[in-house]
Amino acid sequence: MIGRAVINRTPVVPLRVAVHSQRRGLAAVASGSFSYETGSADGVKFASRDLAGPTTTLAVVAKAGTRYQALPGFADGLEKFAFKATHKRSALRITREAELFGGELYAYHSRENLVIGAKFLRDDLPYFTELLGEVISKTKYTRHELQEEVLPIIKLSQKSLLGKPIELAINSAHGLAFHRGLGTPLHPSSSTPITKYLSEERLEAYSQAAYSKPNFAVVANGANHGELSKWVNEFFTDSPGSAPSDIPPMDNSPSKYFGGEERIAHDGGNAMVLAFPGSSSFTGGSYKPELSVLAALLGGESSIKWSPGFSLLSKATAPYPHVQILSSHAVYSDAGLLYISLTGNATQVKEASKEVVNVIKGIAAGDVSKDDIRKAVASAKFRALESGQNIDAGLELTGAGLVQGGKAHQIDELGKSIDSVTEEQVKKVTITLIEYRI
């Protein structure tokens, strides 16, 4: 048994993708308890919020998602190698120790970030801080693990993507919107020859850039700020202070919206995505809260049981019961994508998409009630605050904010910005989306 004391503005082209009263006080934001404290220890940025409770969630958020990967599959490769053998511990030992502490280990990547984290009892912060520091600086990238464990899982992800028409459509929408960078698929397509790019030597070299100190942040929920500072300062000393000079630098060029249209044949179902340029995240430089309100106003799915909901698209597409419609707003560090996805019967998807266009034109013309705007503001505010309060989402947003701009994701400020959105702002931003053509 291991004791805890021992283990220490350009023209905007809408994008189409097809694959066959008064404000209520109840909505006020609870300030303070969900705010992050930030700091830096030995060049490593970190943030924490000391939520009351017996458990802690700790994560390393690295700017190493698919947007920044040097070659296809690198983000997947780093993710899959997390918690494999290190120069200090075998993968079996890592597993057994985490089990002894009753903890959970996880890793995932998004378009911009690679997140490696752990959930555990609050008193075990020293051990898991040490483990995460070890994973990002001392992982052994071996050929047998790459060939026998990492590549097979990546290939399964490729097959899974191929069987999901809506995911293919969303990936295609990002590709048409941004081309490179954010346009890179979240997982390599089945036609991508990843074995040509992935090798243990290349992954290890890339990890030196991905896990250099300026490129990641440590974020904790349920940890004392002083304690976190102490352990980060002790266990993250082996991460390189900068990316090695012999490794090509990550492409940090700003995102640019292009737009376009693409049709993909698929026998697995019918899906359609209409997308427009969106807002950056709250910590980004082009944040527009009115786009979040617009997404809530468009809606599609009801959040109230036994009710079609107030959203304009749920009303407009009511005659098409065999179509599922949803508005989403994907936010990134310097850009975003507002998109409406439709899935279901091919004929009804076609007809419902026409109603979507009519609804958007109606909003731009001011053909929307003030009551609907108030509801949309409330809904957008709730979604944003719920996401920020959610531990996993809050960790990634905060870590990305620290790495990209040195600013934590503070949900009380986010709520105030959405609360201030007016009907005129929603109308104006909708006009900018459709003034060229739709």
Short mmCIF file of C-alpha atoms in Angstrom, two decimals:
data_model
loop_
_atom_site.label_atom_id
_atom_site.label_comp_id
_atom_site.label_asym_id
_atom_site.label_seq_id
_atom_site.Cartn_x
_atom_site.Cartn_y
_atom_site.Cartn_z
CA MET A 1 0.00 0.00 0.00
CA ILE A 2 1.35 3.43 -0.93
CA GLY A 3 0.74 6.10 1.70
CA ARG A 4 -0.41 9.55 0.64
CA ALA A 5 2.26 11.14 2.78
CA VAL A 6 4.92 9.29 0.81
CA ILE A 7 3.76 10.04 -2.74
CA ASN A 8 3.98 13.46 -3.02
CA ARG A 9 -14.06 42.38 -41.88
CA THR A 10 -13.85 40.58 -45.27
CA PRO A 11 -16.93 39.70 -47.47
CA VAL A 12 -18.80 37.08 -45.63
CA VAL A 13 -19.95 34.05 -47.62
CA PRO A 14 -22.48 31.88 -45.79
CA LEU A 15 -21.39 28.29 -45.77
CA ARG A 16 -23.48 25.31 -46.77
CA VAL A 17 -22.56 21.70 -46.29
CA ALA A 18 -24.76 18.79 -47.28
CA VAL A 19 -24.42 15.05 -46.72
CA HIS A 20 -27.15 13.04 -48.71
CA SER A 21 -41.43 42.39 -19.45
CA GLN A 22 -38.38 43.03 -17.18
CA ARG A 23 -35.35 40.96 -16.47
CA ARG A 24 -35.83 38.75 -13.45
CA GLY A 25 -33.45 38.87 -10.53
CA LEU A 26 -33.40 35.06 -10.52
CA ALA A 27 -30.98 35.16 -13.44
CA ALA A 28 -28.32 37.07 -11.54
CA VAL A 29 -24.87 35.55 -11.46
CA ALA A 30 -23.46 34.32 -8.19
CA SER A 31 -20.14 36.10 -8.05
CA GLY A 32 -17.00 35.15 -6.24
CA SER A 33 -17.34 31.43 -5.57
CA PHE A 34 -16.82 30.48 -9.22
CA SER A 35 -14.05 32.95 -9.98
CA TYR A 36 -10.56 31.65 -10.72
CA GLU A 37 -7.40 32.81 -8.97
CA THR A 38 -4.44 32.85 -11.32
CA GLY A 39 -0.70 32.76 -10.87
CA SER A 40 2.61 31.59 -12.26
CA ALA A 41 5.13 29.17 -10.78
CA ASP A 42 8.51 28.62 -12.40
CA GLY A 43 7.15 29.91 -15.72
CA VAL A 44 4.03 27.73 -15.63
CA LYS A 45 0.68 29.51 -15.65
CA PHE A 46 -1.94 28.06 -13.32
CA ALA A 47 -5.42 28.84 -12.05
CA SER A 48 -7.68 27.44 -9.38
CA ARG A 49 -11.05 27.91 -7.76
CA ASP A 50 -11.44 26.48 -4.32
CA LEU A 51 -14.88 24.93 -4.60
CA ALA A 52 -16.22 23.43 -1.41
CA GLY A 53 -16.16 19.66 -1.51
CA PRO A 54 -14.02 16.58 -0.88
CA THR A 55 -12.83 16.07 -4.47
CA THR A 56 -10.53 17.88 -6.88
CA THR A 57 -10.23 17.96 -10.65
CA LEU A 58 -6.82 18.89 -12.03
CA ALA A 59 -5.85 19.27 -15.68
CA VAL A 60 -3.01 20.33 -17.93
CA VAL A 61 -4.43 22.30 -20.88
CA ALA A 62 -1.93 22.52 -23.75
CA LYS A 63 -2.25 24.54 -26.94
CA ALA A 64 -1.82 21.36 -28.96
CA GLY A 65 -5.18 20.55 -30.55
CA THR A 66 -5.59 19.71 -34.22
CA ARG A 67 -5.31 23.38 -35.18
CA TYR A 68 -1.66 23.44 -34.15
CA GLN A 69 -0.50 19.91 -34.94
CA ALA A 70 2.56 19.65 -37.14
CA LEU A 71 1.23 16.66 -39.11
CA PRO A 72 -2.07 14.75 -39.26
CA GLY A 73 -2.65 12.58 -36.22
CA PHE A 74 -0.22 14.28 -33.86
CA ALA A 75 -2.93 15.58 -31.50
CA ASP A 76 -4.48 12.10 -31.43
CA GLY A 77 -1.08 10.56 -30.84
CA LEU A 78 -0.21 12.74 -27.84
CA GLU A 79 -3.65 12.15 -26.37
CA LYS A 80 -3.39 8.37 -26.69
CA PHE A 81 0.11 8.31 -25.20
CA ALA A 82 -1.06 10.06 -22.03
CA PHE A 83 -0.63 7.82 -18.97
CA LYS A 84 1.47 5.27 -20.86
CA ALA A 85 4.90 4.43 -19.49
CA THR A 86 7.16 7.24 -18.33
CA HIS A 87 10.86 7.20 -17.44
CA LYS A 88 9.84 6.82 -13.81
CA ARG A 89 6.68 4.69 -13.84
CA SER A 90 5.32 1.91 -16.02
CA ALA A 91 1.79 2.23 -17.39
CA LEU A 92 0.78 -0.58 -15.02
CA ARG A 93 2.15 1.26 -12.01
CA ILE A 94 0.35 4.47 -13.00
CA THR A 95 -2.87 2.49 -13.28
CA ARG A 96 -2.45 0.70 -9.96
CA GLU A 97 -1.50 3.84 -8.04
CA ALA A 98 -4.47 5.78 -9.45
CA GLU A 99 -6.72 2.90 -8.43
CA LEU A 100 -5.29 2.85 -4.89
CA PHE A 101 -6.15 6.52 -4.54
CA GLY A 102 -9.61 6.01 -6.07
CA GLY A 103 -8.82 8.51 -8.81
CA GLU A 104 -9.83 8.82 -12.44
CA LEU A 105 -7.46 9.64 -15.31
CA TYR A 106 -8.55 11.06 -18.64
CA ALA A 107 -7.27 12.74 -21.79
CA TYR A 108 -8.95 14.28 -24.82
CA HIS A 109 -8.29 16.89 -27.48
CA SER A 110 -10.36 19.57 -29.18
CA ARG A 111 -9.58 21.71 -32.20
CA GLU A 112 -7.33 23.96 -30.14
CA ASN A 113 -6.44 22.15 -26.95
CA LEU A 114 -5.08 18.92 -25.58
CA VAL A 115 -6.35 18.22 -22.07
CA ILE A 116 -4.76 15.70 -19.71
CA GLY A 117 -6.44 15.47 -16.33
CA ALA A 118 -7.31 13.61 -13.19
CA LYS A 119 -10.13 13.54 -10.65
CA PHE A 120 -9.34 12.51 -7.12
CA LEU A 121 -9.85 13.05 -3.40
CA ARG A 122 -8.79 16.52 -2.31
CA ASP A 123 -5.94 15.34 -0.05
CA ASP A 124 -4.21 13.58 -2.95
CA LEU A 125 -3.31 16.79 -4.82
CA PRO A 126 0.48 16.28 -4.40
CA TYR A 127 0.52 12.84 -6.02
CA PHE A 128 -1.65 13.74 -9.02
CA THR A 129 0.15 17.03 -9.61
CA GLU A 130 3.40 15.06 -9.72
CA LEU A 131 1.84 12.50 -12.06
CA LEU A 132 0.60 15.10 -14.57
CA GLY A 133 3.96 16.86 -14.51
CA GLU A 134 5.63 13.53 -15.18
CA VAL A 135 3.25 12.59 -18.00
CA ILE A 136 3.94 15.76 -19.99
CA SER A 137 7.71 15.77 -19.45
CA LYS A 138 8.82 12.15 -19.06
CA THR A 139 6.53 9.97 -21.21
CA LYS A 140 8.40 7.29 -23.14
CA TYR A 141 7.24 7.26 -26.77
CA THR A 142 7.93 3.65 -27.68
CA ARG A 143 7.42 1.91 -31.00
CA HIS A 144 5.55 -1.09 -29.62
CA GLU A 145 3.00 1.08 -27.81
CA LEU A 146 2.53 3.23 -30.90
CA GLN A 147 2.01 0.23 -33.16
CA GLU A 148 0.03 -2.00 -30.79
CA GLU A 149 -2.06 0.44 -28.76
CA VAL A 150 -2.07 3.99 -30.15
CA LEU A 151 -2.50 3.52 -33.91
CA PRO A 152 -5.29 0.91 -33.61
CA ILE A 153 -7.34 3.27 -31.45
CA ILE A 154 -6.78 6.16 -33.87
CA LYS A 155 -7.98 3.94 -36.73
CA LEU A 156 -11.10 3.09 -34.74
CA SER A 157 -11.75 6.83 -34.36
CA GLN A 158 -11.45 7.18 -38.13
CA LYS A 159 -14.04 4.45 -38.68
CA SER A 160 -16.34 5.98 -36.08
CA LEU A 161 -16.18 9.35 -37.83
CA LEU A 162 -16.93 7.75 -41.19
CA GLY A 163 -20.19 6.35 -39.81
CA LYS A 164 -21.53 9.69 -38.55
CA PRO A 165 -22.85 11.93 -41.37
CA ILE A 166 -23.47 14.92 -39.10
CA GLU A 167 -19.90 14.81 -37.75
CA LEU A 168 -18.59 14.64 -41.32
CA ALA A 169 -20.73 17.65 -42.21
CA ILE A 170 -19.50 19.67 -39.21
CA ASN A 171 -15.89 18.80 -40.04
CA SER A 172 -16.50 19.82 -43.64
CA ALA A 173 -18.09 23.08 -42.48
CA HIS A 174 -14.98 23.92 -40.46
CA GLY A 175 -12.76 23.01 -43.40
CA LEU A 176 -14.67 25.26 -45.78
CA ALA A 177 -14.86 28.05 -43.25
CA PHE A 178 -11.21 28.17 -42.18
CA HIS A 179 -9.30 25.89 -44.56
CA ARG A 180 -6.20 25.29 -42.43
CA GLY A 181 -5.91 25.60 -38.67
CA LEU A 182 -9.41 25.40 -37.27
CA GLY A 183 -10.41 23.73 -40.52
CA THR A 184 -8.33 20.66 -39.70
CA PRO A 185 -10.62 17.70 -38.89
CA LEU A 186 -10.95 16.83 -35.22
CA HIS A 187 -9.89 13.29 -36.14
CA PRO A 188 -8.04 12.23 -39.31
CA SER A 189 -10.32 11.07 -42.09
CA SER A 190 -10.14 7.42 -43.10
CA SER A 191 -8.21 8.38 -46.24
CA THR A 192 -5.44 10.12 -44.27
CA PRO A 193 -2.26 8.00 -44.36
CA ILE A 194 -1.40 8.61 -40.72
CA THR A 195 1.21 5.84 -40.65
CA LYS A 196 3.30 8.00 -43.03
CA TYR A 197 3.38 10.79 -40.48
CA LEU A 198 3.27 9.20 -37.04
CA SER A 199 6.42 7.78 -35.55
CA GLU A 200 7.63 7.58 -31.99
CA GLU A 201 10.54 9.93 -32.73
CA ARG A 202 8.33 12.58 -34.32
CA LEU A 203 5.78 12.42 -31.51
CA GLU A 204 8.47 12.78 -28.88
CA ALA A 205 9.97 15.77 -30.68
CA TYR A 206 6.55 17.37 -31.10
CA SER A 207 5.76 16.83 -27.42
CA GLN A 208 8.72 19.07 -26.52
CA ALA A 209 6.95 21.96 -28.26
CA ALA A 210 3.44 21.02 -27.16
CA TYR A 211 4.45 20.73 -23.50
CA SER A 212 6.86 23.65 -23.28
CA LYS A 213 5.99 25.99 -20.42
CA PRO A 214 4.58 28.88 -22.50
CA ASN A 215 2.30 26.42 -24.27
CA PHE A 216 0.28 24.96 -21.40
CA ALA A 217 -1.48 25.89 -18.18
CA VAL A 218 -2.45 23.92 -15.09
CA VAL A 219 -6.02 24.40 -13.86
CA ALA A 220 -7.71 22.99 -10.77
CA ASN A 221 -11.21 22.92 -9.35
CA GLY A 222 -11.49 22.18 -5.64
CA ALA A 223 -7.90 23.00 -4.67
CA ASN A 224 -6.37 25.62 -2.42
CA HIS A 225 -4.54 28.19 -4.52
CA GLY A 226 -1.47 28.25 -2.31
CA GLU A 227 -1.20 24.46 -2.27
CA LEU A 228 -1.54 24.27 -6.04
CA SER A 229 1.18 26.91 -6.45
CA LYS A 230 3.50 24.92 -4.20
CA TRP A 231 3.11 21.62 -6.04
CA VAL A 232 3.18 23.12 -9.54
CA ASN A 233 6.42 24.86 -8.63
CA GLU A 234 7.86 21.54 -7.46
CA PHE A 235 6.65 19.07 -10.08
CA PHE A 236 6.67 21.00 -13.37
CA THR A 237 10.34 21.93 -13.36
CA ASP A 238 11.29 19.39 -16.05
CA SER A 239 9.11 20.89 -18.79
CA PRO A 240 11.19 22.84 -21.33
CA GLY A 241 11.12 26.61 -20.94
CA SER A 242 10.59 27.02 -24.67
CA ALA A 243 10.12 24.86 -27.74
CA PRO A 244 13.40 23.36 -29.03
CA SER A 245 14.95 25.38 -31.84
CA ASP A 246 15.26 22.35 -34.13
CA ILE A 247 11.49 21.76 -34.11
CA PRO A 248 9.33 23.75 -36.58
CA PRO A 249 7.30 26.33 -34.63
CA MET A 250 3.57 25.90 -34.29
CA ASP A 251 1.49 27.86 -36.79
CA ASN A 252 -0.04 30.69 -34.75
CA SER A 253 -1.35 32.67 -37.71
CA PRO A 254 -4.80 34.19 -37.03
CA SER A 255 -7.87 32.42 -38.30
CA LYS A 256 -9.48 33.72 -41.48
CA TYR A 257 -13.01 32.96 -42.64
CA PHE A 258 -13.45 31.86 -46.25
CA GLY A 259 -16.77 30.03 -46.71
CA GLY A 260 -17.98 27.85 -49.52
CA GLU A 261 -20.18 24.91 -50.35
CA GLU A 262 -19.58 21.17 -50.47
CA ARG A 263 -21.70 18.07 -51.03
CA ILE A 264 -20.60 14.67 -49.83
CA ALA A 265 -22.19 11.39 -50.87
CA HIS A 266 -22.96 9.13 -47.91
CA ASP A 267 -25.30 6.17 -47.49
CA GLY A 268 -25.52 6.51 -43.71
CA GLY A 269 -28.10 9.30 -43.52
CA ASN A 270 -28.90 12.85 -44.51
CA ALA A 271 -27.37 15.89 -42.88
CA MET A 272 -27.02 19.55 -43.75
CA VAL A 273 -25.09 22.34 -42.08
CA LEU A 274 -25.51 26.07 -42.68
CA ALA A 275 -22.65 27.98 -41.07
CA PHE A 276 -21.59 31.58 -40.57
CA PRO A 277 -18.61 33.31 -38.95
CA GLY A 278 -19.05 33.40 -35.19
CA SER A 279 -17.49 34.94 -32.13
CA SER A 280 -14.27 34.10 -30.36
CA SER A 281 -14.32 32.83 -26.80
CA PHE A 282 -14.80 35.29 -23.95
CA THR A 283 -11.05 35.49 -23.41
CA GLY A 284 -10.41 36.03 -27.15
CA GLY A 285 -10.03 39.34 -28.95
CA SER A 286 -13.18 39.21 -31.06
CA TYR A 287 -15.84 38.20 -28.54
CA LYS A 288 -19.41 39.15 -29.52
CA PRO A 289 -22.04 38.05 -26.99
CA GLU A 290 -24.85 38.89 -29.43
CA LEU A 291 -23.89 35.84 -31.51
CA SER A 292 -24.58 33.57 -28.55
CA VAL A 293 -27.96 35.26 -28.16
CA LEU A 294 -28.63 34.77 -31.89
CA ALA A 295 -27.84 31.07 -31.59
CA ALA A 296 -30.30 30.77 -28.68
CA LEU A 297 -32.93 32.75 -30.58
CA LEU A 298 -32.62 30.43 -33.57
CA GLY A 299 -32.56 27.36 -31.34
CA GLY A 300 -34.25 24.30 -32.76
CA GLU A 301 -34.60 21.94 -29.82
CA SER A 302 -36.77 22.75 -26.84
CA SER A 303 -35.31 22.84 -23.35
CA ILE A 304 -38.77 22.53 -21.75
CA LYS A 305 -40.46 19.13 -21.55
CA TRP A 306 -43.78 18.80 -23.44
CA SER A 307 -43.22 22.16 -25.13
CA PRO A 308 -41.94 22.98 -28.64
CA GLY A 309 -40.04 25.89 -27.07
CA PHE A 310 -39.84 29.57 -27.93
CA SER A 311 -37.03 29.34 -30.49
CA LEU A 312 -37.80 30.58 -33.98
CA LEU A 313 -36.56 27.46 -35.77
CA SER A 314 -38.61 25.08 -33.63
CA LYS A 315 -41.72 27.03 -34.67
CA ALA A 316 -40.76 27.44 -38.32
CA THR A 317 -39.88 23.76 -38.82
CA ALA A 318 -42.84 22.32 -36.90
CA PRO A 319 -44.40 21.02 -40.19
CA TYR A 320 -41.33 18.79 -40.64
CA PRO A 321 -41.43 16.28 -37.78
CA HIS A 322 -38.85 13.99 -39.35
CA VAL A 323 -36.10 16.61 -39.14
CA GLN A 324 -33.92 17.26 -36.13
CA ILE A 325 -32.61 20.81 -36.10
CA LEU A 326 -30.13 22.46 -33.76
CA SER A 327 -28.28 25.78 -33.64
CA SER A 328 -24.78 25.76 -32.20
CA HIS A 329 -22.06 28.32 -31.64
CA ALA A 330 -18.54 26.92 -31.56
CA VAL A 331 -16.09 29.40 -30.04
CA TYR A 332 -12.31 29.40 -30.35
CA SER A 333 -9.50 31.68 -29.26
CA ASP A 334 -9.72 34.09 -32.21
CA ALA A 335 -12.77 33.00 -34.20
CA GLY A 336 -16.01 31.07 -34.04
CA LEU A 337 -18.56 29.26 -36.14
CA LEU A 338 -22.31 29.72 -35.79
CA TYR A 339 -23.99 26.79 -37.48
CA ILE A 340 -27.41 25.20 -37.88
CA SER A 341 -27.46 21.45 -38.39
CA LEU A 342 -30.36 19.50 -39.88
CA THR A 343 -30.64 15.71 -39.96
CA GLY A 344 -33.42 13.35 -41.01
CA ASN A 345 -35.59 12.66 -44.03
CA ALA A 346 -33.94 14.06 -47.19
CA THR A 347 -37.06 15.78 -48.56
CA GLN A 348 -37.93 17.33 -45.22
CA VAL A 349 -34.33 18.45 -44.64
CA LYS A 350 -34.48 20.26 -47.98
CA GLU A 351 -37.74 22.03 -47.15
CA ALA A 352 -36.77 22.81 -43.57
CA SER A 353 -33.52 24.41 -44.73
CA LYS A 354 -35.55 26.95 -46.72
CA GLU A 355 -37.41 27.87 -43.53
CA VAL A 356 -34.08 28.35 -41.76
CA VAL A 357 -33.04 30.91 -44.38
CA ASN A 358 -36.38 32.70 -44.08
CA VAL A 359 -36.07 32.88 -40.30
CA ILE A 360 -32.57 34.38 -40.49
CA LYS A 361 -33.76 36.98 -43.01
CA GLY A 362 -36.69 37.78 -40.74
CA ILE A 363 -34.39 38.46 -37.78
CA ALA A 364 -32.29 40.80 -39.94
CA ALA A 365 -35.45 42.64 -40.95
CA GLY A 366 -36.44 43.07 -37.31
CA ASP A 367 -39.33 40.65 -37.58
CA VAL A 368 -38.90 39.28 -34.07
CA SER A 369 -40.63 40.18 -30.82
CA LYS A 370 -38.91 41.78 -27.85
CA ASP A 371 -40.22 38.94 -25.71
CA ASP A 372 -38.38 36.39 -27.85
CA ILE A 373 -35.19 38.45 -27.58
CA ARG A 374 -35.50 38.51 -23.79
CA LYS A 375 -35.98 34.75 -23.72
CA ALA A 376 -32.97 34.26 -26.00
CA VAL A 377 -30.77 36.43 -23.76
CA ALA A 378 -31.83 34.42 -20.72
CA SER A 379 -31.22 31.12 -22.52
CA ALA A 380 -27.81 32.19 -23.85
CA LYS A 381 -26.80 33.41 -20.42
CA PHE A 382 -27.83 30.15 -18.79
CA ARG A 383 -25.96 28.05 -21.36
CA ALA A 384 -22.80 30.12 -21.01
CA LEU A 385 -22.85 30.09 -17.22
CA GLU A 386 -23.69 26.41 -17.06
CA SER A 387 -20.78 25.64 -19.39
CA GLY A 388 -18.40 27.77 -17.34
CA GLN A 389 -19.62 26.21 -14.11
CA ASN A 390 -19.21 22.73 -15.55
CA ILE A 391 -15.90 21.53 -14.24
CA ASP A 392 -14.48 19.96 -17.40
CA ALA A 393 -15.59 22.76 -19.75
CA GLY A 394 -14.47 25.40 -17.28
CA LEU A 395 -11.03 23.82 -16.99
CA GLU A 396 -10.43 23.83 -20.73
CA LEU A 397 -11.79 27.35 -21.25
CA THR A 398 -9.70 28.73 -18.41
CA GLY A 399 -6.53 26.91 -19.44
CA ALA A 400 -6.91 28.04 -23.04
CA GLY A 401 -7.52 31.61 -21.90
CA LEU A 402 -4.35 31.61 -19.81
CA VAL A 403 -2.21 30.17 -22.60
CA GLN A 404 -3.65 32.28 -25.41
CA GLY A 405 -4.02 35.61 -23.63
CA GLY A 406 -3.13 35.26 -19.97
CA LYS A 407 -6.75 35.68 -18.90
CA ALA A 408 -8.89 33.17 -17.03
CA HIS A 409 -12.46 32.37 -18.06
CA GLN A 410 -14.53 34.23 -15.43
CA ILE A 411 -18.19 33.29 -15.71
CA ASP A 412 -19.56 36.26 -13.76
CA GLU A 413 -18.08 38.67 -16.33
CA LEU A 414 -19.38 36.46 -19.13
CA GLY A 415 -22.91 36.60 -17.72
CA LYS A 416 -22.86 40.39 -17.51
CA SER A 417 -21.74 40.71 -21.14
CA ILE A 418 -24.62 38.55 -22.38
CA ASP A 419 -27.10 40.38 -20.15
CA SER A 420 -26.21 43.66 -21.88
CA VAL A 421 -27.10 42.43 -25.40
CA THR A 422 -29.88 44.46 -27.04
CA GLU A 423 -32.39 43.73 -29.78
CA GLU A 424 -30.57 46.15 -32.08
CA GLN A 425 -27.28 44.30 -31.60
CA VAL A 426 -28.88 40.98 -32.55
CA LYS A 427 -30.45 42.54 -35.65
CA LYS A 428 -27.18 44.19 -36.66
CA VAL A 429 -25.06 41.06 -36.32
CA THR A 430 -27.61 39.06 -38.32
CA ILE A 431 -27.46 41.63 -41.13
CA THR A 432 -23.69 41.23 -41.30
CA LEU A 433 -24.15 37.50 -41.82
CA ILE A 434 -26.53 37.78 -44.77
CA GLU A 435 -25.75 41.13 -46.45
CA TYR A 436 -23.85 39.51 -49.30
CA ARG A 437 -25.94 36.45 -50.08
CA ILE A 438 -27.77 33.60 -48.47
#
